Coordinates of C-alpha atoms in Angstrom, one line a residue:
F1 CA 0.0 0.0 0.0
V2 CA 1.0 3.6 -0.6
I3 CA 0.5 6.1 2.2
Y4 CA -1.7 9.0 1.2
S5 CA -2.0 11.7 3.8
L6 CA -5.2 13.0 2.3
D7 CA -6.8 9.6 1.8
G8 CA -8.5 8.3 4.9
T9 CA -9.2 4.9 3.3
S10 CA -5.5 4.1 2.6
A11 CA -3.6 1.8 5.0
I12 CA -1.2 3.2 7.6
E13 CA 2.1 1.9 8.8
L14 CA 2.3 1.4 12.6
E15 CA 5.3 1.9 14.8
D16 CA 6.2 -1.8 14.5
N17 CA 6.3 -1.4 10.7
S18 CA 3.1 -3.4 10.3
W19 CA 0.1 -2.2 8.1
H20 CA -3.3 -1.5 9.5
I21 CA -6.5 0.3 8.7
R22 CA -6.7 3.8 10.0
P23 CA -8.5 4.8 13.2
L24 CA -12.0 6.3 12.8
N25 CA -10.8 9.9 13.3
E26 CA -8.2 9.5 10.5
F27 CA -10.7 7.5 8.3
F28 CA -13.0 10.6 8.4
L29 CA -9.9 12.9 8.1
F30 CA -11.3 14.7 11.2
S31 CA -8.0 14.7 13.1
N32 CA -4.5 13.3 12.9
D33 CA -2.3 12.5 15.8
D34 CA 0.5 10.9 13.8
Q35 CA 3.6 13.2 13.8
R36 CA 4.9 11.6 10.6
R37 CA 2.0 13.2 8.7
P38 CA 0.7 16.7 8.3
L39 CA -1.1 17.8 11.5
I40 CA -4.9 18.0 11.3
Q41 CA -6.6 20.0 14.1
P42 CA -10.4 20.4 14.1
K43 CA -11.9 23.8 15.0
Y44 CA -15.2 24.0 16.9
I45 CA -17.6 26.4 15.0
G46 CA -20.8 26.0 17.0
Q47 CA -24.2 24.2 17.1
S48 CA -26.7 23.6 14.5
T49 CA -29.5 21.1 13.4
V50 CA -28.9 18.6 10.6
R51 CA -31.7 16.2 9.4
G52 CA -33.6 17.2 12.6
I53 CA -30.7 16.2 14.9
P54 CA -29.1 18.8 17.1
V55 CA -25.4 18.7 16.4
D56 CA -22.0 20.2 17.3
Q57 CA -20.0 21.3 14.2
W58 CA -16.3 21.1 13.7
E59 CA -14.2 22.4 10.8
T60 CA -10.9 21.1 9.5
C61 CA -8.7 22.5 6.8
I62 CA -6.1 20.6 4.9
I63 CA -3.7 22.2 2.4
N64 CA -1.6 20.2 0.0
R65 CA 1.1 22.7 -1.0
G66 CA 2.6 20.4 -3.6
N67 CA -0.3 20.6 -6.0
L68 CA -2.1 23.7 -4.4
Q69 CA -5.1 21.7 -3.3
T70 CA -7.3 22.9 -0.4
F71 CA -9.8 20.7 1.5
R72 CA -12.3 22.1 4.0
R73 CA -14.5 19.7 5.9
T74 CA -17.4 20.7 8.2
W75 CA -18.3 17.7 10.4
S76 CA -21.5 17.5 12.4
F77 CA -21.7 15.2 15.4
G78 CA -24.9 14.5 17.4
R79 CA -25.1 16.4 20.7
K80 CA -24.9 14.5 24.0
D81 CA -28.1 13.1 25.5
F82 CA -29.9 13.2 22.1
V83 CA -32.0 10.0 21.9
T84 CA -31.3 7.8 18.8
P85 CA -32.9 4.5 17.9
L86 CA -30.0 2.9 19.8
G87 CA -30.5 5.0 22.8
P88 CA -29.2 8.4 24.0
I89 CA -25.8 9.7 22.8
R90 CA -23.2 9.4 25.6
D91 CA -19.5 10.0 25.5
L92 CA -18.8 8.3 22.1
A93 CA -18.9 10.5 19.0
F94 CA -22.0 10.1 16.8
P95 CA -21.2 11.4 13.2
V96 CA -24.2 12.7 11.3
Q97 CA -22.9 14.6 8.3
A98 CA -19.8 16.1 6.6
I99 CA -19.8 18.9 4.0
I100 CA -16.6 18.7 1.9
N101 CA -15.3 21.6 -0.2
S102 CA -12.2 21.2 -2.3
S103 CA -10.5 23.5 -4.7
I104 CA -7.4 23.6 -6.9
M105 CA -5.4 26.8 -7.4
L106 CA -2.8 27.9 -9.9
T107 CA 0.5 29.4 -8.8
N108 CA -0.8 32.9 -9.7
G109 CA -3.7 32.5 -7.2
M110 CA -6.4 31.7 -9.9
R111 CA -8.9 29.0 -8.8
V112 CA -9.1 26.3 -11.5
A113 CA -11.8 24.0 -10.1
Q114 CA -14.0 23.6 -7.0
F115 CA -15.8 20.5 -5.8
D116 CA -18.5 20.2 -3.2
E117 CA -19.6 16.9 -1.5
V118 CA -22.2 16.1 1.1
F119 CA -21.3 13.0 3.1
N120 CA -24.3 11.7 5.2
V121 CA -23.9 9.0 7.9
Y122 CA -26.8 6.7 8.5
S123 CA -27.4 3.8 10.9
Y124 CA -24.2 4.5 12.8
R125 CA -23.6 2.0 15.6
P126 CA -20.7 2.6 18.0
G127 CA -19.3 -0.5 19.7
I128 CA -18.6 -4.0 18.6
I129 CA -19.9 -5.2 15.2
E130 CA -22.7 -7.7 15.0
S131 CA -20.8 -10.4 13.2
P132 CA -17.2 -10.9 11.9
E133 CA -18.3 -11.2 8.2
Q134 CA -19.1 -7.5 8.2
L135 CA -15.3 -6.9 8.0
A136 CA -14.7 -9.5 5.3
P137 CA -13.2 -8.0 2.2
P138 CA -15.1 -8.1 -1.1
K139 CA -15.0 -11.3 -3.1
G140 CA -11.8 -11.9 -5.0
V141 CA -9.6 -9.5 -3.1
F142 CA -6.1 -11.0 -2.5
C143 CA -3.7 -9.0 -0.3
R144 CA -0.1 -9.7 -1.4
Y145 CA 2.7 -8.9 1.0
D146 CA 6.4 -8.9 0.2
S147 CA 7.3 -10.8 3.3
G148 CA 5.7 -12.1 6.5
Q149 CA 2.5 -13.3 4.8
T150 CA 1.2 -16.6 6.1
L151 CA -0.3 -18.8 3.3
V152 CA -1.9 -22.2 3.8
S153 CA -3.1 -25.0 1.6
L154 CA -6.6 -26.2 1.1
Q155 CA -5.8 -29.2 3.1
D156 CA -4.5 -27.1 6.0
A157 CA -7.8 -25.2 6.1
G158 CA -9.9 -28.4 5.9
F159 CA -11.0 -27.7 2.3
T160 CA -10.4 -31.0 0.7
W161 CA -12.1 -32.5 -2.3
P162 CA -12.8 -36.2 -1.8
D163 CA -11.4 -38.8 -4.1
R164 CA -14.8 -39.4 -5.6
F165 CA -17.9 -37.2 -5.6
S166 CA -20.9 -36.0 -7.5
V167 CA -22.0 -32.4 -7.6
R168 CA -24.3 -30.1 -9.6
V169 CA -22.7 -26.8 -10.7
D170 CA -24.3 -23.5 -11.9
A171 CA -21.8 -21.2 -13.6
S172 CA -22.2 -17.6 -14.5
S173 CA -20.0 -14.8 -15.8
S174 CA -19.9 -11.1 -16.4
R175 CA -20.3 -11.6 -20.2
E176 CA -23.2 -14.0 -20.2
T177 CA -26.8 -13.4 -19.2
R178 CA -27.8 -17.0 -18.9
W179 CA -26.7 -19.7 -16.5
H180 CA -24.5 -22.6 -17.6
R181 CA -25.5 -25.7 -15.7
F182 CA -23.7 -29.1 -15.6
H183 CA -23.6 -32.2 -13.4
L184 CA -20.0 -33.2 -12.5
R185 CA -18.9 -36.7 -11.4
Y186 CA -15.3 -37.2 -10.3
D187 CA -13.3 -40.3 -9.5
R188 CA -9.6 -39.9 -8.7
G189 CA -9.1 -43.7 -8.9
R190 CA -6.4 -45.7 -7.2
N191 CA -3.4 -43.4 -6.5
G192 CA -4.8 -41.0 -9.2
G193 CA -3.7 -43.4 -12.0
S194 CA -7.2 -44.1 -13.3
K195 CA -8.9 -40.7 -12.9
R196 CA -12.2 -40.3 -14.6
I197 CA -14.4 -37.2 -15.0
R198 CA -17.9 -37.1 -16.4
Y199 CA -20.1 -34.1 -16.9
D200 CA -23.6 -33.8 -18.4
Y201 CA -24.5 -30.5 -19.9
L202 CA -26.3 -28.8 -22.7
P203 CA -23.7 -27.5 -25.2
N204 CA -23.8 -23.8 -26.3
N205 CA -26.6 -23.2 -28.8
G206 CA -27.5 -26.9 -28.7
E207 CA -30.7 -28.9 -28.1
D208 CA -29.4 -32.3 -27.0
F209 CA -27.8 -33.1 -23.7
E210 CA -24.3 -34.6 -23.9
S211 CA -22.3 -36.7 -21.5
I212 CA -18.5 -36.2 -21.7
I213 CA -16.4 -38.9 -20.0
H214 CA -12.6 -38.3 -19.7
D215 CA -10.8 -41.5 -19.0
Y216 CA -7.3 -40.3 -17.9
G217 CA -6.0 -43.9 -17.3
N218 CA -6.6 -44.8 -21.0
D219 CA -6.2 -41.3 -22.4
L220 CA -9.7 -41.4 -24.0
T221 CA -12.6 -39.0 -24.2
Y222 CA -16.2 -40.4 -24.8
I223 CA -18.7 -37.9 -26.2
I224 CA -22.3 -39.4 -25.8
D225 CA -25.4 -37.8 -27.3
R226 CA -28.2 -38.8 -24.9
R227 CA -31.0 -38.1 -27.3
T228 CA -29.8 -40.2 -30.3
G229 CA -27.7 -42.7 -28.4
T230 CA -24.6 -42.1 -30.5
C231 CA -21.1 -42.0 -29.2
K232 CA -17.8 -40.6 -30.4
I233 CA -14.5 -41.7 -29.0
N234 CA -11.4 -39.4 -29.2
R235 CA -7.8 -39.9 -28.2
G236 CA -6.7 -37.6 -25.5
V237 CA -8.2 -35.8 -22.5
Q238 CA -6.8 -32.4 -23.0
Y239 CA -9.1 -29.4 -23.7
P240 CA -8.2 -26.6 -26.0
D241 CA -8.0 -23.1 -24.5
V242 CA -11.4 -21.5 -24.1
N243 CA -12.8 -18.2 -23.1
P244 CA -13.8 -18.5 -19.4
T245 CA -16.5 -15.9 -19.7
R246 CA -18.1 -17.5 -22.8
D247 CA -17.6 -21.2 -22.0
P248 CA -17.2 -21.5 -18.2
I249 CA -18.1 -25.2 -18.3
S250 CA -15.2 -26.2 -20.5
F251 CA -12.9 -23.8 -18.7
F252 CA -13.7 -25.5 -15.4
I253 CA -13.0 -29.0 -16.8
Q254 CA -9.8 -27.8 -18.5
N255 CA -8.4 -26.4 -15.2
E256 CA -9.8 -28.8 -12.7
A257 CA -6.3 -29.7 -11.5
K258 CA -5.7 -26.1 -10.4
F259 CA -9.0 -25.9 -8.6
F260 CA -8.9 -29.3 -6.9
D261 CA -5.3 -29.3 -5.9
S262 CA -5.2 -29.1 -2.1
G263 CA -1.5 -29.4 -1.4
N264 CA 0.1 -26.1 -2.5
K265 CA 0.4 -23.4 0.1
I266 CA -0.9 -20.5 -2.0
W267 CA -4.1 -19.6 -0.1
E268 CA -4.9 -16.7 2.3
V269 CA -7.6 -17.0 4.9
N270 CA -10.3 -14.3 4.3
G271 CA -12.4 -15.2 7.3
I272 CA -16.2 -15.8 7.4
R273 CA -18.7 -14.3 5.0
A274 CA -22.4 -14.8 4.2
C275 CA -23.1 -17.0 1.2
R276 CA -26.2 -17.2 -1.0
G277 CA -27.8 -14.2 0.7
N278 CA -27.6 -14.8 4.4
S279 CA -28.6 -18.5 4.4
I280 CA -25.1 -20.0 4.7
K281 CA -22.0 -18.9 6.6
C282 CA -18.9 -19.7 4.6
S283 CA -15.2 -19.8 5.4
S284 CA -13.3 -18.3 2.5
L285 CA -9.8 -18.7 1.1
V286 CA -8.4 -16.6 -1.7
S287 CA -5.3 -17.0 -3.9
S288 CA -3.8 -15.3 -7.0
I289 CA -2.5 -16.9 -10.1
D290 CA -0.2 -14.7 -12.3
N291 CA -0.5 -14.7 -16.1
F292 CA -3.6 -16.8 -16.1
P293 CA -5.6 -17.6 -18.2
V294 CA -4.8 -17.1 -21.9
I295 CA -6.8 -14.5 -23.8
I296 CA -9.0 -15.9 -26.6
E297 CA -9.9 -14.0 -29.7
P298 CA -13.7 -13.7 -29.7
D299 CA -14.1 -14.0 -33.5
T300 CA -11.8 -16.9 -34.2
G301 CA -11.8 -18.7 -30.8
K302 CA -8.0 -19.1 -31.0
P303 CA -5.5 -17.9 -28.4
T304 CA -4.0 -14.4 -29.1
G305 CA -0.7 -15.3 -27.5
E306 CA -1.4 -13.0 -24.5
T307 CA -2.7 -13.7 -21.0
W308 CA -4.6 -12.0 -18.3
D309 CA -2.2 -10.3 -15.8
A310 CA -3.6 -12.2 -12.8
T311 CA -6.6 -14.1 -11.7
N312 CA -7.8 -14.1 -8.1
V313 CA -9.4 -17.3 -7.0
E314 CA -11.7 -17.5 -4.0
Y315 CA -13.2 -20.6 -2.4
G316 CA -16.2 -20.7 -0.1
W317 CA -16.8 -23.8 1.9
S318 CA -19.4 -24.7 4.6
A319 CA -19.7 -27.6 7.0
R320 CA -22.9 -29.3 5.9
S321 CA -23.5 -31.5 8.9
I322 CA -23.6 -29.8 12.3
V323 CA -23.3 -33.1 14.2
A324 CA -20.5 -34.5 12.0
Q325 CA -17.6 -35.9 14.0
A326 CA -14.1 -34.8 13.6
A327 CA -11.4 -37.1 12.4
A328 CA -9.2 -38.7 14.9
G329 CA -6.7 -36.1 16.2
G330 CA -8.0 -33.3 14.0
D331 CA -10.6 -30.7 13.7
R332 CA -14.0 -31.1 12.0
S333 CA -13.3 -30.3 8.4
F334 CA -15.5 -28.6 5.9
D335 CA -17.2 -31.0 3.6
Y336 CA -19.4 -28.9 1.3
P337 CA -18.1 -26.5 -1.3
V338 CA -20.5 -23.5 -1.8
Y339 CA -18.8 -21.4 -4.5
L340 CA -15.7 -20.8 -6.5
Y341 CA -15.2 -17.2 -7.6
L342 CA -12.7 -16.0 -10.3
K343 CA -11.7 -12.3 -10.7
L344 CA -9.6 -11.7 -13.9
Y345 CA -7.4 -8.6 -14.1
R346 CA -5.6 -7.0 -17.0
L347 CA -4.0 -3.6 -17.5
D348 CA -4.6 -2.1 -20.9
D349 CA -1.4 0.0 -20.5
P350 CA 1.1 -1.9 -18.3
N351 CA 3.6 1.0 -18.6
N352 CA 1.0 3.4 -17.0
P353 CA -0.9 1.3 -14.4
S354 CA -3.9 3.0 -12.9
T355 CA -7.5 2.3 -11.9
T356 CA -8.7 3.9 -15.1
N357 CA -7.1 1.5 -17.5
I358 CA -7.7 -1.8 -15.7
R359 CA -10.1 -4.3 -17.1
T360 CA -11.8 -7.0 -15.1
E361 CA -14.1 -10.0 -15.7
D362 CA -15.9 -12.3 -13.2
V363 CA -16.7 -16.0 -13.3
E364 CA -18.5 -17.8 -10.5
Y365 CA -19.4 -21.5 -9.9
E366 CA -22.0 -22.4 -7.3
F367 CA -22.1 -26.0 -6.1
Y368 CA -25.3 -27.9 -5.1
E369 CA -26.2 -31.5 -4.0
M370 CA -22.7 -32.6 -3.1
S371 CA -22.5 -36.4 -2.7
H372 CA -19.6 -38.7 -1.9
E373 CA -21.2 -41.8 -3.3
L374 CA -20.5 -43.0 -6.9
T375 CA -21.3 -46.3 -8.6
S376 CA -19.9 -48.1 -11.7
N377 CA -22.9 -46.9 -13.7
D378 CA -21.8 -43.2 -13.3
F379 CA -19.0 -43.8 -15.8
D380 CA -20.9 -46.4 -18.0
T381 CA -19.6 -46.4 -21.6
S382 CA -21.5 -49.5 -22.8
I383 CA -23.6 -47.2 -25.1
C384 CA -20.4 -46.5 -27.0
Y385 CA -19.9 -50.3 -27.5
R386 CA -23.4 -50.8 -28.7
S387 CA -23.5 -47.9 -31.1
G388 CA -20.0 -48.7 -32.4
D389 CA -20.7 -52.5 -32.8
L390 CA -18.0 -53.4 -30.4
E391 CA -17.9 -56.6 -28.3
Y392 CA -19.9 -56.8 -25.1
L393 CA -21.7 -59.5 -23.1
H394 CA -24.6 -59.5 -20.5
L395 CA -23.8 -62.1 -17.9
G396 CA -25.3 -63.3 -14.6
F397 CA -24.5 -65.8 -11.9
I398 CA -25.6 -66.7 -8.3
L399 CA -23.9 -65.9 -5.0
K400 CA -24.6 -68.2 -2.0
I401 CA -24.6 -66.7 1.5
D402 CA -24.1 -68.6 4.7
Q403 CA -26.9 -66.8 6.7
D404 CA -30.5 -66.1 6.1
N405 CA -32.2 -62.7 6.0
I406 CA -28.9 -60.8 5.8
V407 CA -28.9 -59.3 2.4
D408 CA -32.2 -57.5 3.0
G409 CA -31.3 -56.4 6.5
N410 CA -30.2 -53.0 7.8
H411 CA -26.6 -54.0 8.7
L412 CA -25.3 -55.0 5.2
N413 CA -23.9 -52.1 3.2
R414 CA -25.2 -52.7 -0.3
R415 CA -22.7 -50.1 -1.8
F416 CA -19.8 -52.0 -0.2
L417 CA -21.2 -55.2 -1.5
E418 CA -21.3 -53.9 -5.0
M419 CA -17.7 -52.6 -4.7
D420 CA -16.6 -56.1 -3.5
V421 CA -18.3 -57.8 -6.3
H422 CA -16.8 -55.3 -8.8
F423 CA -13.3 -55.9 -7.4
N424 CA -13.6 -59.7 -7.5
L425 CA -15.0 -59.7 -11.1
A426 CA -12.1 -57.6 -12.3
D427 CA -9.6 -59.6 -10.4
K428 CA -10.8 -63.0 -11.5
M429 CA -11.2 -62.0 -15.2
G430 CA -7.9 -60.1 -15.3
I431 CA -9.3 -56.9 -16.8
R432 CA -9.7 -53.2 -16.1
F433 CA -12.4 -52.0 -13.7
S434 CA -13.8 -49.8 -16.5
R435 CA -14.7 -52.9 -18.5
I436 CA -17.3 -54.0 -15.9
T437 CA -20.4 -51.9 -15.7
D438 CA -24.2 -51.9 -15.1
I439 CA -23.8 -54.2 -12.0
D440 CA -27.2 -55.2 -10.6
I441 CA -27.5 -57.2 -7.4
F442 CA -30.8 -58.4 -5.9
H443 CA -31.9 -61.1 -3.5
E444 CA -34.6 -63.7 -4.1
N445 CA -37.0 -64.0 -1.2
A446 CA -37.7 -67.6 -1.9
S447 CA -34.1 -68.7 -1.4
K448 CA -30.8 -67.5 0.0
D449 CA -29.5 -66.8 -3.5
V450 CA -28.1 -63.5 -4.5
N451 CA -28.4 -62.9 -8.2
V452 CA -25.7 -60.8 -9.9
F453 CA -26.1 -59.3 -13.4
F454 CA -23.5 -57.2 -15.1
T455 CA -22.3 -56.0 -18.5
L456 CA -18.8 -57.2 -19.6
L457 CA -17.3 -54.8 -22.2
G458 CA -14.7 -55.8 -24.8
P459 CA -11.2 -54.5 -25.0
T460 CA -10.7 -50.8 -24.4
P461 CA -11.4 -48.7 -27.5
N462 CA -8.4 -47.6 -29.6
P463 CA -9.3 -45.1 -32.3
E464 CA -6.0 -45.6 -34.1
S465 CA -6.3 -49.4 -34.4
P466 CA -7.9 -51.0 -37.5
T467 CA -10.1 -53.1 -35.1
L468 CA -10.9 -49.9 -33.1
V469 CA -10.0 -51.8 -29.9
S470 CA -6.8 -52.4 -28.0
E471 CA -4.9 -55.5 -29.1
N472 CA -3.1 -55.8 -25.7
E473 CA -6.2 -56.8 -23.8
I474 CA -8.2 -60.0 -23.8
T475 CA -11.6 -60.2 -25.4
A476 CA -14.9 -60.4 -23.6
A477 CA -15.2 -64.1 -24.4
V478 CA -11.9 -64.9 -22.9
A479 CA -12.6 -62.9 -19.8
R480 CA -15.9 -64.7 -19.5
D481 CA -14.1 -68.1 -19.6
N482 CA -11.7 -66.9 -16.9
L483 CA -14.6 -66.0 -14.7
R484 CA -16.3 -69.4 -15.4
K485 CA -13.1 -71.2 -14.3
A486 CA -13.0 -69.2 -11.1
I487 CA -16.6 -69.8 -10.3
D488 CA -16.6 -73.5 -11.1
G489 CA -13.3 -73.9 -9.2
G490 CA -14.7 -72.4 -6.0
V491 CA -12.3 -69.5 -5.8
F492 CA -14.8 -66.7 -6.4
Q493 CA -15.7 -66.0 -2.8
F494 CA -15.3 -63.1 -0.3
S495 CA -16.5 -62.0 3.1
M496 CA -18.0 -58.8 4.5
R497 CA -18.4 -57.5 8.0
L498 CA -21.8 -56.2 9.1
T499 CA -22.2 -52.5 10.1
D500 CA -23.7 -53.1 13.5
N501 CA -20.2 -52.9 15.2
S502 CA -20.1 -56.7 15.5
T503 CA -17.4 -59.1 14.5
T504 CA -19.7 -61.1 12.3
F505 CA -18.5 -61.8 8.8
I506 CA -20.8 -62.9 6.0
Q507 CA -19.4 -65.3 3.5
F508 CA -20.3 -65.0 -0.2
R509 CA -19.5 -67.8 -2.6
A510 CA -20.4 -68.1 -6.3
L511 CA -22.4 -71.2 -7.1
N512 CA -20.7 -73.7 -9.4
G513 CA -22.0 -73.7 -12.9
S514 CA -24.2 -70.6 -12.4
L515 CA -22.5 -68.3 -14.9
K516 CA -24.7 -67.9 -17.9
D517 CA -25.8 -65.4 -20.5
S518 CA -28.4 -63.1 -18.9
K519 CA -31.3 -64.4 -21.1
Q520 CA -30.3 -68.0 -20.5
F521 CA -29.9 -67.2 -16.8
M522 CA -33.4 -65.8 -16.5
S523 CA -35.0 -68.7 -18.3
S524 CA -33.2 -71.4 -16.2
H525 CA -33.3 -69.8 -12.8
A526 CA -36.9 -68.8 -12.4
V527 CA -37.6 -68.5 -8.7
G528 CA -40.8 -67.5 -6.9
D529 CA -44.4 -68.4 -6.6
V530 CA -46.2 -69.8 -9.7
G531 CA -49.0 -67.6 -10.9
T532 CA -51.9 -68.4 -13.3
K533 CA -53.1 -65.9 -15.7
E534 CA -56.6 -66.4 -17.3
S535 CA -57.9 -64.7 -20.3
Y536 CA -61.1 -65.0 -22.5
S537 CA -61.8 -64.2 -26.1
S538 CA -64.7 -61.9 -27.1
G539 CA -66.7 -64.9 -28.5
A540 CA -66.4 -66.7 -25.2
Q541 CA -67.7 -63.7 -23.3
A542 CA -70.7 -63.4 -25.6
G543 CA -71.5 -67.2 -25.3
A544 CA -71.3 -66.9 -21.5
V545 CA -73.9 -64.1 -21.6
I546 CA -76.3 -66.0 -23.8
G547 CA -75.9 -69.2 -21.8
G548 CA -76.6 -67.4 -18.6
I549 CA -79.9 -66.0 -20.1
L550 CA -81.0 -69.5 -21.2
V551 CA -80.2 -71.0 -17.8
G552 CA -82.2 -68.2 -16.2
L553 CA -85.3 -68.9 -18.3
V554 CA -85.2 -72.7 -17.7
A555 CA -84.8 -72.1 -14.0
G556 CA -87.7 -69.7 -13.9
I557 CA -90.0 -72.2 -15.7
L558 CA -89.0 -74.9 -13.2
I559 CA -89.7 -72.7 -10.3
A560 CA -93.1 -71.7 -11.6
A561 CA -94.0 -75.4 -12.1
V562 CA -93.0 -76.3 -8.6
I563 CA -95.1 -73.5 -7.2
R564 CA -98.2 -74.7 -9.1
I565 CA -97.7 -78.2 -7.9
V566 CA -97.4 -77.1 -4.3
R567 CA -100.6 -75.0 -4.6
K568 CA -102.3 -77.9 -6.5
E569 CA -103.2 -75.6 -9.4
P570 CA -103.8 -77.1 -12.8
M571 CA -101.1 -76.7 -15.4
P572 CA -101.9 -74.3 -18.3
N573 CA -103.2 -75.9 -21.5
I574 CA -100.5 -76.3 -24.1
P575 CA -101.7 -76.9 -27.6
I576 CA -100.6 -80.1 -29.2
L577 CA -98.0 -79.6 -31.7
P578 CA -98.8 -80.8 -35.2
S579 CA -97.0 -83.9 -36.4
S580 CA -96.0 -82.2 -39.7
F581 CA -95.2 -78.7 -40.7
T582 CA -95.8 -76.9 -43.9
N583 CA -94.0 -73.8 -45.1
P584 CA -96.0 -70.8 -43.8
L585 CA -94.1 -68.3 -45.8
P586 CA -96.3 -68.3 -48.9
N587 CA -99.4 -67.3 -46.8
I588 CA -97.5 -64.4 -45.2
N589 CA -97.6 -60.9 -46.7
F590 CA -95.1 -58.6 -45.1
Y591 CA -96.2 -55.6 -47.1
N592 CA -100.1 -55.5 -47.0
K593 CA -102.1 -57.0 -44.2
K594 CA -105.6 -56.4 -45.9
P595 CA -107.1 -59.2 -48.0
P596 CA -107.0 -58.9 -51.8
T597 CA -109.9 -57.4 -53.7
D598 CA -110.6 -60.5 -55.9
A599 CA -110.6 -62.7 -52.9
K600 CA -113.2 -60.6 -51.2
A601 CA -115.5 -60.6 -54.2
T602 CA -115.4 -64.4 -54.5
S603 CA -116.3 -64.7 -50.9
D604 CA -119.3 -62.4 -51.3
A605 CA -120.5 -64.2 -54.4
K606 CA -120.3 -67.5 -52.7
A607 CA -122.3 -66.2 -49.7
T608 CA -125.1 -64.8 -52.0
S609 CA -125.4 -68.1 -53.9
D610 CA -125.7 -70.0 -50.7
A611 CA -128.4 -67.6 -49.4
K612 CA -130.4 -67.9 -52.6
A613 CA -130.3 -71.7 -52.5
T614 CA -131.6 -71.7 -49.0
S615 CA -134.4 -69.3 -49.9
D616 CA -135.6 -71.5 -52.9
A617 CA -135.6 -74.5 -50.6

């Protein structure tokens, strides 16, 4: 810091050569007791009323003879015993207002410019502050000292990223109006040699979600289109340089090693600050990286060969669980990252540094839904084998357990069980962990059998090979035969301890001859209660309705007959049916029910003739 005698906000150097903020009287430039600086003595000018508050007024005058500047300040302080919302004013000063007049003169006495300013003080509270975060510096402020600065690592402060985790990230920047959201899954692997990173996101100006899987152990990148089910496999895991304000997602993945490294002592403790409004209290650390990142040309998307002068990086972490227990011999560490803030700086004219020619940009990442649990399915690349017509097998076998009702109990960790099965599969087949995926373990209630299904992938893809796979790895068929030998030979077995703090171990052993293709396994190992399913055709349903009606009619007739017999009533007369039938259709006229005219005349003539014969007789 540079000492400015006329700047109350600048730092001061104490007698022990340490730097500190100024006392309140020097901060207001009301008075100055430091003999190393120009003496400032206030002059009492009387009483007045400001904003309805009775005040005592003081005047100070500061003259800078080097550049002929004059500053006159009229300070108003609340009078003693005046009642404020915090109580009556006592012996401590209560600032209300300052009127500042400044002018610049020439050597001949001519006034060049004059500036007036009214400085009002509101909600002044003397005494101890309410919370320490009120003194926290703004985000992204890193104070660099030449010597005597104590820097720590993320691990020293308890800010440690786990070896495997899953987290949802929202990214924003000073150049983008929309949020960039992605889901990050991270697995450091054993000793960091098989690190894998997966992130699901919606690419810029895209419509389809993509999953990007970086396999650092095999130096491969899988790009999966989740809508079409297609996959592209590229050699290498390195990202080209990108603009952090335009593509913060790719920038985060490109520089994850810088952000996740917890061993370097480059961080300064910034104290406690409020996060996400006032809902979370975060402990913050800040660091600065010089000449980072590279500058990208907006039109071409290529590096310009220049870099930002510096980037301040600030972490905010919060302890998620209040009742979490501390590690043995240590303090309770923070386990939930809240934000990662980047402040980029660049001087347009390095030869003339000033606050007027400095350019800044902001990038912030906010973390949600942090989880330390991952499964083999989180880095599943089987869709790339299916879409690329590469070798893969769906297999299943049976595990026998030596105790009943254990698998479905509360004291068997199913996640550890899956990890043990995964480890033994890779060990017995002699293949990489990444070639075993989609593990499904379930227990049949009708027996003590544990069914295990999984997908066995072929050799690791190799984009440069004519066969598109590695020639140094065994095929899926050979790996399956190795597993069959281990199962049939009785060497596929392991034990697990229950989580109820007991010394009980559960023994798991693969059943001899149980390894089969998944379809064959399901058809030959059906377990459970036999169920019967009945179905009827539409004709059968209609026949059932008609049959029911006929049965009802017959039953009704029989009931009526029984009632007549009981009452001794005669049965109704039923006409005797003729022994032969003639076709009645010729005598039926469906269109005219009246008799024909000629038939009526013949009948009348016949009746007249009969009547005449009778009369003659």
